Amino acid sequence: MVVGEICQERDLIIIGGGPGGYTAAIRAAQLGINVTLIEKDKMGGNCLNKACIPSKLYAYTGKKKVEMRHLENLGFPKIDNFSDLTPILNYKEKITKTLQRGIQSLCKGNQIEVITGKATFLSKNRIGVENGHQFEIFEFKQAIIATGSIPKMQKGIANTQNRMFLSHEIFNLNEVPEHLIVYGNDYIALEVATTFHALGAKITILWENSELPFDRSINKEFLRIFKKKKIQWINSVSLQTVEEKDDRLILTISIGSEVSEITGTHLFISGTRLPNIKELGLERIGMEFLKEGFIKINKNLETSIPNIYAIGDVTGTPFLAVKAIKQGKVIAERLAGCNSEVDLTFLPEIAHTIPPMASVGLSEDDAKRAYKDIRTNQFSLASNGYSMITGEKDGFIKIISDAQKDIILGIHMIGDGAVELSSTFVQLLEMAAKEEDVKFPLYAHPSMNEGLLEAVEGLVGLSIHTIPKRNKKNEPIQLS
């Protein structure tokens, strides 16, 4: 290794070129800060190359395969089932490279210095960057750590490589598994299960917890859909051992005090996530960590070292790109002198399942605990005209409001269009919208958007496309 003789000075160094890191770099450059971005692998980080983009490509493919059955009703020829996923892998490679080049062009256009290499803190204001035989030292005024997190197999379970997968590995499969067992307790497990079921695999879900983590109505609908699709669901499960025998995996599981075996061809495990900071040398400079090993930050995204900040997965849950992106913009703006802040109160909870799910704000149970009197209503997508056209009739939109002030407290949706509508849900809750704020605007017809209007109108029994529930005297509804 050749050690550079000169210590180069930089204003802002950002470590990690994922969604949080490159967003922070671009926003800082837009605001006049000289930025150096260090990435040891590929631009876009795990999100672009191994997680967010690949997983949603597989989910999109599964959704389109399900839609093929509906297209047969419209006269399209029947398309035989397929098991070869090689074309998807090839397309994944194509779009990830295109997006990588896009980020590189954005950095170049914003005059951001991009350095390839492994960064290590040498002191509280110095970083060493190793790239092959080259080693450079940089002295910085400020630094942002945005290196993300990595999945880890649970203790005692050895990865077979060929039949057992974590989240960054499952979307490299080039063939549809015969019987995929999904073990976990997060939205990623649900996405994997519904995606590979749509692609033709038999699915068994082993859920660690006693129930799903969403609003009670969403949980119930997911279980109904699993039953309809013949996806086996087993809850309160603990995975003990995995044995590979011939072309099968034999899992030993416990449910309470009972121990049993289950057999499948492949296994997906959500695992746990660890901060990707092992090589950074943070202990050397005395940085403080949370109990789980993630970097401790305050509300201003400052670490225990005044001139070093951290954003995204390295700071702990929730492990979501949307959080990292927002934090990246905010910290760049703060470094430029703006009074920006991060508020995750209405962070949308999204699952690209089939059908998709979106949840913002309070669940019904949480609302009941926090408010004296609430109203709830669900509008079934089966009553929406556009869903009849597309054949996407599973699901509903659920509204929860404060009955005394008419303020929307929570919006939950499962069904086609949930991810796209989630931004509207967030905006409504951010502006403390009242029921009237949803009912007053005009909604395109036919569209899935109309479901939101009908869900809110149904809070007081005024949904047009819902059969009314009259009171005992059959009296008409009184408008206030």
Short mmCIF file of C-alpha atoms in Angstrom, two decimals:
data_model
loop_
_atom_site.label_atom_id
_atom_site.label_comp_id
_atom_site.label_asym_id
_atom_site.label_seq_id
_atom_site.Cartn_x
_atom_site.Cartn_y
_atom_site.Cartn_z
CA MET A 1 0.00 0.00 0.00
CA VAL A 2 1.26 3.46 -0.95
CA VAL A 3 0.36 6.08 1.65
CA GLY A 4 -0.30 9.55 0.27
CA GLU A 5 2.08 12.19 1.59
CA ILE A 6 -0.42 15.04 1.40
CA CYS A 7 -3.51 15.42 3.55
CA GLN A 8 -6.16 16.93 1.31
CA GLU A 9 -8.75 19.32 2.73
CA ARG A 10 -12.47 18.98 2.09
CA ASP A 11 -15.53 20.91 3.32
CA LEU A 12 -18.08 18.06 3.45
CA ILE A 13 -17.42 14.37 3.06
CA ILE A 14 -20.31 11.93 2.72
CA ILE A 15 -19.64 8.21 3.15
CA GLY A 16 -22.10 6.02 1.25
CA GLY A 17 -23.69 6.50 -2.16
CA GLY A 18 -27.10 5.03 -1.37
CA PRO A 19 -30.38 6.99 -1.47
CA GLY A 20 -29.57 8.91 1.71
CA GLY A 21 -25.96 9.65 0.80
CA TYR A 22 -26.35 10.77 -2.78
CA THR A 23 -29.49 12.78 -1.93
CA ALA A 24 -27.57 14.61 0.81
CA ALA A 25 -24.70 15.22 -1.62
CA ILE A 26 -26.89 16.67 -4.34
CA ARG A 27 -28.92 18.87 -1.99
CA ALA A 28 -25.75 20.18 -0.33
CA ALA A 29 -24.23 20.96 -3.74
CA GLN A 30 -27.43 22.72 -4.81
CA LEU A 31 -27.04 24.97 -1.76
CA GLY A 32 -23.43 25.90 -2.52
CA ILE A 33 -21.47 23.41 -0.41
CA ASN A 34 -18.40 21.69 -1.88
CA VAL A 35 -19.11 17.96 -1.54
CA THR A 36 -16.99 14.82 -1.71
CA LEU A 37 -18.93 11.53 -1.87
CA ILE A 38 -17.15 8.26 -1.06
CA GLU A 39 -18.64 4.92 -2.19
CA LYS A 40 -16.74 1.64 -1.97
CA ASP A 41 -19.00 -0.35 -4.32
CA LYS A 42 -21.77 0.70 -6.70
CA MET A 43 -23.62 4.00 -6.70
CA GLY A 44 -27.14 3.66 -5.37
CA GLY A 45 -26.10 1.36 -2.54
CA ASN A 46 -27.95 -1.78 -1.51
CA CYS A 47 -31.32 -0.13 -2.16
CA LEU A 48 -30.73 0.27 -5.88
CA ASN A 49 -28.54 -2.77 -6.51
CA LYS A 50 -29.81 -5.46 -4.13
CA ALA A 51 -33.01 -4.46 -2.35
CA CYS A 52 -35.58 -1.79 -3.27
CA ILE A 53 -35.30 -1.83 -7.05
CA PRO A 54 -34.75 -5.61 -7.58
CA SER A 55 -37.49 -6.58 -5.12
CA LYS A 56 -40.04 -4.24 -6.71
CA LEU A 57 -39.11 -5.52 -10.18
CA TYR A 58 -39.93 -9.07 -9.06
CA ALA A 59 -43.14 -7.83 -7.40
CA TYR A 60 -44.11 -5.96 -10.58
CA THR A 61 -43.50 -9.09 -12.65
CA GLY A 62 -45.64 -11.15 -10.27
CA LYS A 63 -48.44 -8.57 -10.43
CA LYS A 64 -48.41 -8.60 -14.23
CA LYS A 65 -48.51 -12.38 -14.26
CA VAL A 66 -51.63 -12.29 -12.08
CA GLU A 67 -53.17 -9.71 -14.42
CA MET A 68 -52.72 -12.09 -17.35
CA ARG A 69 -55.64 -14.17 -16.09
CA HIS A 70 -57.88 -11.10 -16.24
CA LEU A 71 -56.63 -10.23 -19.73
CA GLU A 72 -57.90 -13.61 -20.94
CA ASN A 73 -61.41 -12.30 -20.17
CA LEU A 74 -60.70 -9.45 -22.59
CA GLY A 75 -59.73 -11.77 -25.42
CA PHE A 76 -55.97 -11.98 -24.98
CA PRO A 77 -54.49 -15.43 -25.65
CA LYS A 78 -53.63 -17.57 -22.64
CA ILE A 79 -49.99 -17.42 -21.68
CA ASP A 80 -48.50 -20.58 -20.23
CA ASN A 81 -46.84 -20.52 -16.83
CA PHE A 82 -43.14 -19.85 -16.80
CA SER A 83 -40.43 -20.88 -14.39
CA ASP A 84 -37.31 -19.35 -15.96
CA LEU A 85 -36.55 -16.01 -14.28
CA THR A 86 -33.41 -15.33 -16.33
CA PRO A 87 -35.08 -12.56 -18.41
CA ILE A 88 -36.00 -10.77 -15.16
CA LEU A 89 -32.40 -11.02 -13.95
CA ASN A 90 -31.18 -9.62 -17.26
CA TYR A 91 -33.64 -6.75 -17.06
CA LYS A 92 -32.67 -6.11 -13.43
CA GLU A 93 -29.05 -5.80 -14.52
CA LYS A 94 -30.06 -3.38 -17.27
CA ILE A 95 -32.15 -1.03 -15.13
CA THR A 96 -29.77 -1.00 -12.15
CA LYS A 97 -26.89 -0.02 -14.44
CA THR A 98 -29.05 2.67 -16.03
CA LEU A 99 -29.97 4.07 -12.63
CA GLN A 100 -26.33 3.92 -11.49
CA ARG A 101 -25.31 5.96 -14.53
CA GLY A 102 -28.14 8.37 -13.77
CA ILE A 103 -26.83 9.01 -10.25
CA GLN A 104 -23.29 9.43 -11.57
CA SER A 105 -24.55 11.99 -14.10
CA LEU A 106 -26.44 13.86 -11.38
CA CYS A 107 -23.31 14.00 -9.22
CA LYS A 108 -21.22 15.21 -12.17
CA GLY A 109 -23.83 17.79 -13.10
CA ASN A 110 -23.82 19.11 -9.54
CA GLN A 111 -20.01 19.18 -9.47
CA ILE A 112 -19.80 16.57 -6.70
CA GLU A 113 -16.44 14.86 -6.31
CA VAL A 114 -17.02 11.09 -6.27
CA ILE A 115 -14.28 8.86 -4.89
CA THR A 116 -14.34 5.07 -5.10
CA GLY A 117 -12.84 3.34 -2.09
CA LYS A 118 -13.19 2.13 1.50
CA ALA A 119 -13.36 4.95 4.04
CA THR A 120 -11.96 4.75 7.56
CA PHE A 121 -11.95 7.45 10.22
CA LEU A 122 -8.41 8.20 11.36
CA SER A 123 -9.48 10.92 13.78
CA LYS A 124 -12.46 13.17 14.44
CA ASN A 125 -11.64 15.26 11.39
CA ARG A 126 -9.65 12.91 9.15
CA ILE A 127 -10.64 10.05 6.85
CA GLY A 128 -8.45 7.60 5.00
CA VAL A 129 -9.70 6.15 1.71
CA GLU A 130 -8.26 2.89 0.39
CA ASN A 131 -8.72 1.82 -3.23
CA GLY A 132 -6.48 -1.07 -4.18
CA HIS A 133 -2.88 0.03 -3.62
CA GLN A 134 -3.87 3.68 -3.37
CA PHE A 135 -4.46 5.30 0.02
CA GLU A 136 -5.44 8.94 0.42
CA ILE A 137 -6.03 11.04 3.52
CA PHE A 138 -8.65 13.76 3.74
CA GLU A 139 -9.16 16.36 6.44
CA PHE A 140 -12.80 17.45 6.60
CA LYS A 141 -14.81 20.19 8.25
CA GLN A 142 -17.96 18.06 8.38
CA ALA A 143 -18.88 14.47 7.52
CA ILE A 144 -22.08 12.48 7.04
CA ILE A 145 -22.22 8.72 7.55
CA ALA A 146 -24.79 7.08 5.24
CA THR A 147 -23.52 3.52 4.87
CA GLY A 148 -26.83 1.72 5.46
CA SER A 149 -27.40 -1.67 7.02
CA ILE A 150 -26.83 -5.30 6.11
CA PRO A 151 -29.04 -8.36 6.75
CA LYS A 152 -27.77 -11.16 8.95
CA MET A 153 -28.94 -14.75 9.30
CA GLN A 154 -30.21 -15.59 12.76
CA LYS A 155 -27.82 -17.27 15.16
CA GLY A 156 -27.53 -21.04 14.77
CA ILE A 157 -28.78 -21.16 11.16
CA ALA A 158 -26.14 -21.86 8.51
CA ASN A 159 -26.77 -20.45 5.03
CA THR A 160 -26.85 -23.16 2.34
CA GLN A 161 -26.30 -20.50 -0.37
CA ASN A 162 -28.26 -22.48 -2.95
CA ARG A 163 -31.61 -22.88 -1.15
CA MET A 164 -31.61 -20.38 1.72
CA PHE A 165 -31.77 -16.63 1.16
CA LEU A 166 -31.72 -13.28 2.91
CA SER A 167 -33.34 -10.17 1.45
CA HIS A 168 -30.36 -9.20 -0.73
CA GLU A 169 -30.07 -12.75 -2.15
CA ILE A 170 -33.61 -13.94 -2.94
CA PHE A 171 -33.92 -11.61 -5.94
CA ASN A 172 -31.02 -13.31 -7.70
CA LEU A 173 -33.05 -16.50 -8.21
CA ASN A 174 -33.20 -17.54 -11.86
CA GLU A 175 -36.03 -20.05 -11.42
CA VAL A 176 -39.30 -20.17 -9.52
CA PRO A 177 -38.99 -22.32 -6.36
CA GLU A 178 -41.27 -25.33 -6.11
CA HIS A 179 -42.09 -24.68 -2.44
CA LEU A 180 -40.75 -21.50 -0.83
CA ILE A 181 -40.96 -21.22 2.96
CA VAL A 182 -40.91 -17.62 4.18
CA TYR A 183 -39.80 -16.96 7.76
CA GLY A 184 -39.95 -13.50 9.30
CA ASN A 185 -42.10 -10.76 10.79
CA ASP A 186 -41.81 -7.74 8.47
CA TYR A 187 -43.22 -6.33 5.25
CA ILE A 188 -40.32 -7.79 3.25
CA ALA A 189 -41.43 -11.32 4.18
CA LEU A 190 -44.95 -10.51 2.95
CA GLU A 191 -43.62 -9.05 -0.31
CA VAL A 192 -41.47 -12.13 -0.94
CA ALA A 193 -44.36 -14.47 -0.15
CA THR A 194 -46.96 -12.83 -2.40
CA THR A 195 -44.47 -12.14 -5.21
CA PHE A 196 -43.22 -15.71 -5.54
CA HIS A 197 -46.73 -17.08 -5.10
CA ALA A 198 -47.78 -14.94 -8.07
CA LEU A 199 -44.82 -16.30 -10.05
CA GLY A 200 -46.03 -19.86 -9.41
CA ALA A 201 -44.40 -21.09 -6.21
CA LYS A 202 -46.15 -22.91 -3.38
CA ILE A 203 -45.80 -20.68 -0.31
CA THR A 204 -45.76 -21.33 3.42
CA ILE A 205 -45.41 -18.31 5.70
CA LEU A 206 -43.89 -18.89 9.14
CA TRP A 207 -44.66 -15.70 11.06
CA GLU A 208 -42.63 -15.06 14.20
CA ASN A 209 -45.22 -12.92 15.95
CA SER A 210 -48.79 -13.79 16.92
CA GLU A 211 -50.30 -11.38 14.37
CA LEU A 212 -49.49 -8.97 11.57
CA PRO A 213 -48.34 -5.45 12.59
CA PHE A 214 -50.93 -3.36 10.74
CA ASP A 215 -54.41 -2.05 11.49
CA ARG A 216 -56.71 -4.89 12.55
CA SER A 217 -58.76 -4.64 9.33
CA ILE A 218 -55.64 -4.84 7.14
CA ASN A 219 -54.45 -7.86 9.11
CA LYS A 220 -57.80 -9.59 8.63
CA GLU A 221 -57.80 -8.86 4.91
CA PHE A 222 -54.29 -10.20 4.44
CA LEU A 223 -55.29 -13.46 6.12
CA ARG A 224 -58.41 -13.67 3.95
CA ILE A 225 -56.30 -13.19 0.82
CA PHE A 226 -53.77 -15.80 1.98
CA LYS A 227 -56.60 -18.29 2.43
CA LYS A 228 -58.06 -17.41 -0.97
CA LYS A 229 -54.66 -17.87 -2.65
CA LYS A 230 -53.97 -21.08 -0.68
CA ILE A 231 -50.92 -19.58 0.99
CA GLN A 232 -50.34 -21.47 4.22
CA TRP A 233 -50.00 -19.17 7.23
CA ILE A 234 -48.56 -20.33 10.56
CA ASN A 235 -48.03 -17.75 13.29
CA SER A 236 -46.13 -17.59 16.60
CA VAL A 237 -43.34 -19.68 15.06
CA SER A 238 -39.71 -19.97 16.16
CA LEU A 239 -37.23 -21.50 13.73
CA GLN A 240 -34.85 -23.91 15.48
CA THR A 241 -32.80 -25.72 12.85
CA VAL A 242 -32.51 -26.12 9.08
CA GLU A 243 -31.17 -29.27 7.45
CA GLU A 244 -30.54 -29.73 3.74
CA LYS A 245 -31.28 -33.21 2.43
CA ASP A 246 -31.12 -34.00 -1.28
CA ASP A 247 -33.21 -31.30 -2.98
CA ARG A 248 -35.18 -30.37 0.13
CA LEU A 249 -34.82 -28.31 3.30
CA ILE A 250 -36.13 -29.75 6.55
CA LEU A 251 -37.04 -27.10 9.10
CA THR A 252 -37.52 -27.79 12.79
CA ILE A 253 -39.93 -25.22 14.22
CA SER A 254 -41.55 -24.63 17.59
CA ILE A 255 -44.99 -23.17 18.24
CA GLY A 256 -45.22 -22.64 21.95
CA SER A 257 -44.18 -25.92 23.55
CA GLU A 258 -44.86 -27.97 20.42
CA VAL A 259 -42.01 -28.92 18.08
CA SER A 260 -42.60 -30.06 14.51
CA GLU A 261 -40.96 -30.30 11.09
CA ILE A 262 -41.83 -28.67 7.79
CA THR A 263 -40.26 -29.40 4.41
CA GLY A 264 -39.76 -27.15 1.39
CA THR A 265 -37.39 -26.65 -1.51
CA HIS A 266 -36.23 -23.11 -0.62
CA LEU A 267 -36.22 -20.84 2.43
CA PHE A 268 -36.34 -17.08 2.76
CA ILE A 269 -35.41 -15.56 6.13
CA SER A 270 -35.97 -11.90 6.95
CA GLY A 271 -33.17 -12.11 9.51
CA THR A 272 -31.98 -9.13 11.50
CA ARG A 273 -30.29 -5.97 10.26
CA LEU A 274 -26.95 -4.65 11.46
CA PRO A 275 -25.40 -1.22 10.82
CA ASN A 276 -22.88 -1.29 7.99
CA ILE A 277 -20.14 0.44 9.98
CA LYS A 278 -17.63 -2.32 10.76
CA GLU A 279 -14.86 -0.90 8.56
CA LEU A 280 -15.34 2.76 9.51
CA GLY A 281 -13.25 2.71 12.71
CA LEU A 282 -15.84 4.64 14.69
CA GLU A 283 -14.77 3.14 18.02
CA ARG A 284 -11.36 4.69 17.44
CA ILE A 285 -12.81 8.20 17.51
CA GLY A 286 -15.11 7.56 20.50
CA MET A 287 -18.48 7.64 18.79
CA GLU A 288 -21.51 6.63 20.90
CA PHE A 289 -23.84 3.81 19.82
CA LEU A 290 -27.30 2.58 20.67
CA LYS A 291 -27.67 -0.77 22.43
CA GLU A 292 -28.16 -2.59 19.12
CA GLY A 293 -24.95 -1.14 17.68
CA PHE A 294 -26.53 1.59 15.57
CA ILE A 295 -25.15 5.13 15.64
CA LYS A 296 -26.74 7.36 18.27
CA ILE A 297 -28.03 10.67 16.91
CA ASN A 298 -30.14 13.54 18.21
CA LYS A 299 -33.10 15.22 16.51
CA ASN A 300 -30.69 17.30 14.42
CA LEU A 301 -29.00 14.12 13.08
CA GLU A 302 -25.81 14.91 15.03
CA THR A 303 -23.73 12.06 16.41
CA SER A 304 -21.83 12.32 19.68
CA ILE A 305 -19.03 13.97 17.67
CA PRO A 306 -20.12 17.55 16.80
CA ASN A 307 -18.94 17.73 13.18
CA ILE A 308 -20.06 14.20 12.19
CA TYR A 309 -23.65 13.35 11.29
CA ALA A 310 -25.47 10.09 10.46
CA ILE A 311 -28.55 9.32 8.40
CA GLY A 312 -30.54 6.31 7.22
CA ASP A 313 -30.26 2.71 8.36
CA VAL A 314 -27.06 3.24 10.36
CA THR A 315 -29.20 5.16 12.89
CA GLY A 316 -31.63 2.24 13.45
CA THR A 317 -35.27 1.58 12.66
CA PRO A 318 -37.25 2.15 10.57
CA PHE A 319 -35.09 0.72 7.80
CA LEU A 320 -36.68 2.63 4.94
CA ALA A 321 -35.18 4.52 2.00
CA VAL A 322 -37.80 7.25 2.39
CA LYS A 323 -36.41 8.01 5.85
CA ALA A 324 -32.83 8.15 4.57
CA ILE A 325 -33.81 10.41 1.66
CA LYS A 326 -35.62 12.87 3.92
CA GLN A 327 -32.80 12.89 6.46
CA GLY A 328 -30.27 13.43 3.64
CA LYS A 329 -32.08 16.53 2.41
CA VAL A 330 -32.60 17.90 5.90
CA ILE A 331 -29.00 17.54 7.07
CA ALA A 332 -27.70 19.15 3.87
CA GLU A 333 -30.10 22.06 4.34
CA ARG A 334 -29.10 22.44 7.98
CA LEU A 335 -25.42 22.53 7.04
CA ALA A 336 -26.29 25.30 4.58
CA GLY A 337 -27.89 27.33 7.38
CA CYS A 338 -31.55 26.39 6.89
CA ASN A 339 -33.81 25.50 9.82
CA SER A 340 -35.01 22.20 8.34
CA GLU A 341 -36.16 19.28 10.47
CA VAL A 342 -37.17 15.62 10.18
CA ASP A 343 -40.62 14.60 11.40
CA LEU A 344 -41.44 10.91 10.91
CA THR A 345 -44.90 11.11 12.54
CA PHE A 346 -46.67 10.37 9.28
CA LEU A 347 -44.06 8.12 7.72
CA PRO A 348 -46.02 5.95 5.26
CA GLU A 349 -45.93 2.21 5.92
CA ILE A 350 -45.80 0.55 2.51
CA ALA A 351 -45.74 -3.04 1.30
CA HIS A 352 -45.45 -3.90 -2.40
CA THR A 353 -47.40 -7.07 -1.78
CA ILE A 354 -49.95 -8.47 -4.22
CA PRO A 355 -52.24 -6.63 -3.63
CA PRO A 356 -50.20 -3.72 -2.20
CA MET A 357 -50.75 -2.09 1.20
CA ALA A 358 -50.33 1.46 2.51
CA SER A 359 -50.88 2.74 6.04
CA VAL A 360 -50.51 6.26 7.43
CA GLY A 361 -51.42 7.58 10.87
CA LEU A 362 -53.17 5.85 13.74
CA SER A 363 -54.62 2.36 13.63
CA GLU A 364 -58.14 1.87 14.94
CA ASP A 365 -56.87 0.43 18.24
CA ASP A 366 -54.38 3.29 18.73
CA ALA A 367 -57.07 5.87 17.93
CA LYS A 368 -59.42 4.34 20.49
CA ARG A 369 -56.74 4.64 23.14
CA ALA A 370 -55.92 8.26 22.27
CA TYR A 371 -59.37 9.75 21.56
CA LYS A 372 -62.67 9.75 23.41
CA ASP A 373 -64.85 9.14 20.36
CA ILE A 374 -63.80 8.04 16.86
CA ARG A 375 -65.48 7.18 13.59
CA THR A 376 -64.29 4.43 11.25
CA ASN A 377 -65.43 3.29 7.83
CA GLN A 378 -64.23 0.92 5.13
CA PHE A 379 -65.04 1.25 1.46
CA SER A 380 -64.66 -1.99 -0.47
CA LEU A 381 -62.79 -1.71 -3.76
CA ALA A 382 -65.20 -4.27 -5.17
CA SER A 383 -67.72 -1.39 -5.29
CA ASN A 384 -65.40 0.85 -7.31
CA GLY A 385 -66.09 1.09 -11.03
CA TYR A 386 -62.46 1.24 -12.10
CA SER A 387 -61.54 -1.83 -10.06
CA MET A 388 -64.21 -3.73 -12.00
CA ILE A 389 -62.47 -2.71 -15.22
CA THR A 390 -59.03 -3.81 -14.06
CA GLY A 391 -60.22 -6.90 -12.19
CA GLU A 392 -58.39 -5.70 -9.05
CA LYS A 393 -61.32 -6.06 -6.64
CA ASP A 394 -59.56 -7.28 -3.49
CA GLY A 395 -59.12 -4.79 -0.67
CA PHE A 396 -60.54 -1.58 0.75
CA ILE A 397 -59.78 1.92 1.99
CA LYS A 398 -60.30 2.53 5.70
CA ILE A 399 -60.69 5.96 7.31
CA ILE A 400 -60.40 6.75 11.02
CA SER A 401 -61.42 10.19 12.29
CA ASP A 402 -61.97 12.09 15.53
CA ALA A 403 -65.76 12.18 15.88
CA GLN A 404 -65.68 15.40 17.91
CA LYS A 405 -63.48 17.49 15.58
CA ASP A 406 -63.90 15.56 12.29
CA ILE A 407 -60.10 15.41 11.90
CA ILE A 408 -58.66 12.47 9.93
CA LEU A 409 -56.48 10.35 12.24
CA GLY A 410 -55.51 7.41 10.04
CA ILE A 411 -55.89 6.08 6.51
CA HIS A 412 -55.24 2.44 5.66
CA MET A 413 -55.54 0.78 2.27
CA ILE A 414 -54.96 -2.65 0.84
CA GLY A 415 -55.56 -3.01 -2.86
CA ASP A 416 -54.47 -1.78 -6.28
CA GLY A 417 -53.26 1.83 -6.17
CA ALA A 418 -52.40 1.83 -2.45
CA VAL A 419 -48.76 2.85 -2.92
CA GLU A 420 -49.61 5.70 -5.30
CA LEU A 421 -52.42 6.99 -3.07
CA SER A 422 -50.21 6.88 0.04
CA SER A 423 -48.76 10.32 -0.77
CA THR A 424 -52.27 11.76 -0.65
CA PHE A 425 -52.84 10.03 2.70
CA VAL A 426 -49.65 11.61 4.09
CA GLN A 427 -50.60 15.07 2.84
CA LEU A 428 -54.05 14.86 4.41
CA LEU A 429 -52.66 13.92 7.81
CA GLU A 430 -49.82 16.45 7.63
CA MET A 431 -52.34 19.26 7.05
CA ALA A 432 -54.61 17.95 9.85
CA ALA A 433 -57.36 17.57 7.27
CA LYS A 434 -60.96 17.39 8.31
CA GLU A 435 -63.51 15.10 6.69
CA GLU A 436 -64.81 18.08 4.68
CA ASP A 437 -61.33 18.65 3.20
CA VAL A 438 -61.58 15.21 1.59
CA LYS A 439 -65.21 15.52 0.51
CA PHE A 440 -64.99 18.98 -1.08
CA PRO A 441 -62.57 18.38 -4.04
CA LEU A 442 -63.53 16.78 -7.35
CA TYR A 443 -62.36 13.23 -8.11
CA ALA A 444 -61.68 11.80 -11.56
CA HIS A 445 -64.18 9.17 -12.72
CA PRO A 446 -63.63 6.32 -13.04
CA SER A 447 -60.55 6.02 -10.83
CA MET A 448 -59.30 4.34 -7.67
CA ASN A 449 -59.15 7.83 -6.12
CA GLU A 450 -62.91 7.77 -5.78
CA GLY A 451 -62.51 5.06 -3.16
CA LEU A 452 -60.94 7.63 -0.81
CA LEU A 453 -63.91 9.97 -1.23
CA GLU A 454 -66.41 7.16 -0.65
CA ALA A 455 -64.54 5.96 2.44
CA VAL A 456 -64.76 9.42 4.01
CA GLU A 457 -68.39 9.97 2.99
CA GLY A 458 -69.20 6.61 4.50
CA LEU A 459 -68.09 7.83 7.95
CA VAL A 460 -71.56 9.37 8.26
CA GLY A 461 -73.39 6.92 6.01
CA LEU A 462 -73.22 9.00 2.80
CA SER A 463 -71.16 6.71 0.55
CA ILE A 464 -73.00 6.51 -2.78
CA HIS A 465 -71.82 3.02 -3.70
CA THR A 466 -72.39 1.36 -0.33
CA ILE A 467 -75.69 -0.20 0.70
CA PRO A 468 -76.89 1.96 3.63
CA LYS A 469 -77.27 0.78 7.19
CA ARG A 470 -80.40 2.56 8.35
CA ASN A 471 -81.33 3.12 11.97
CA LYS A 472 -84.27 1.26 13.45
CA LYS A 473 -86.74 4.00 12.47
CA ASN A 474 -85.34 4.10 8.93
CA GLU A 475 -84.79 7.84 9.26
CA PRO A 476 -82.72 9.76 6.68
CA ILE A 477 -79.25 11.02 7.53
CA GLN A 478 -79.11 14.60 8.82
CA LEU A 479 -76.38 16.82 7.38
CA SER A 480 -74.73 19.26 9.79
#
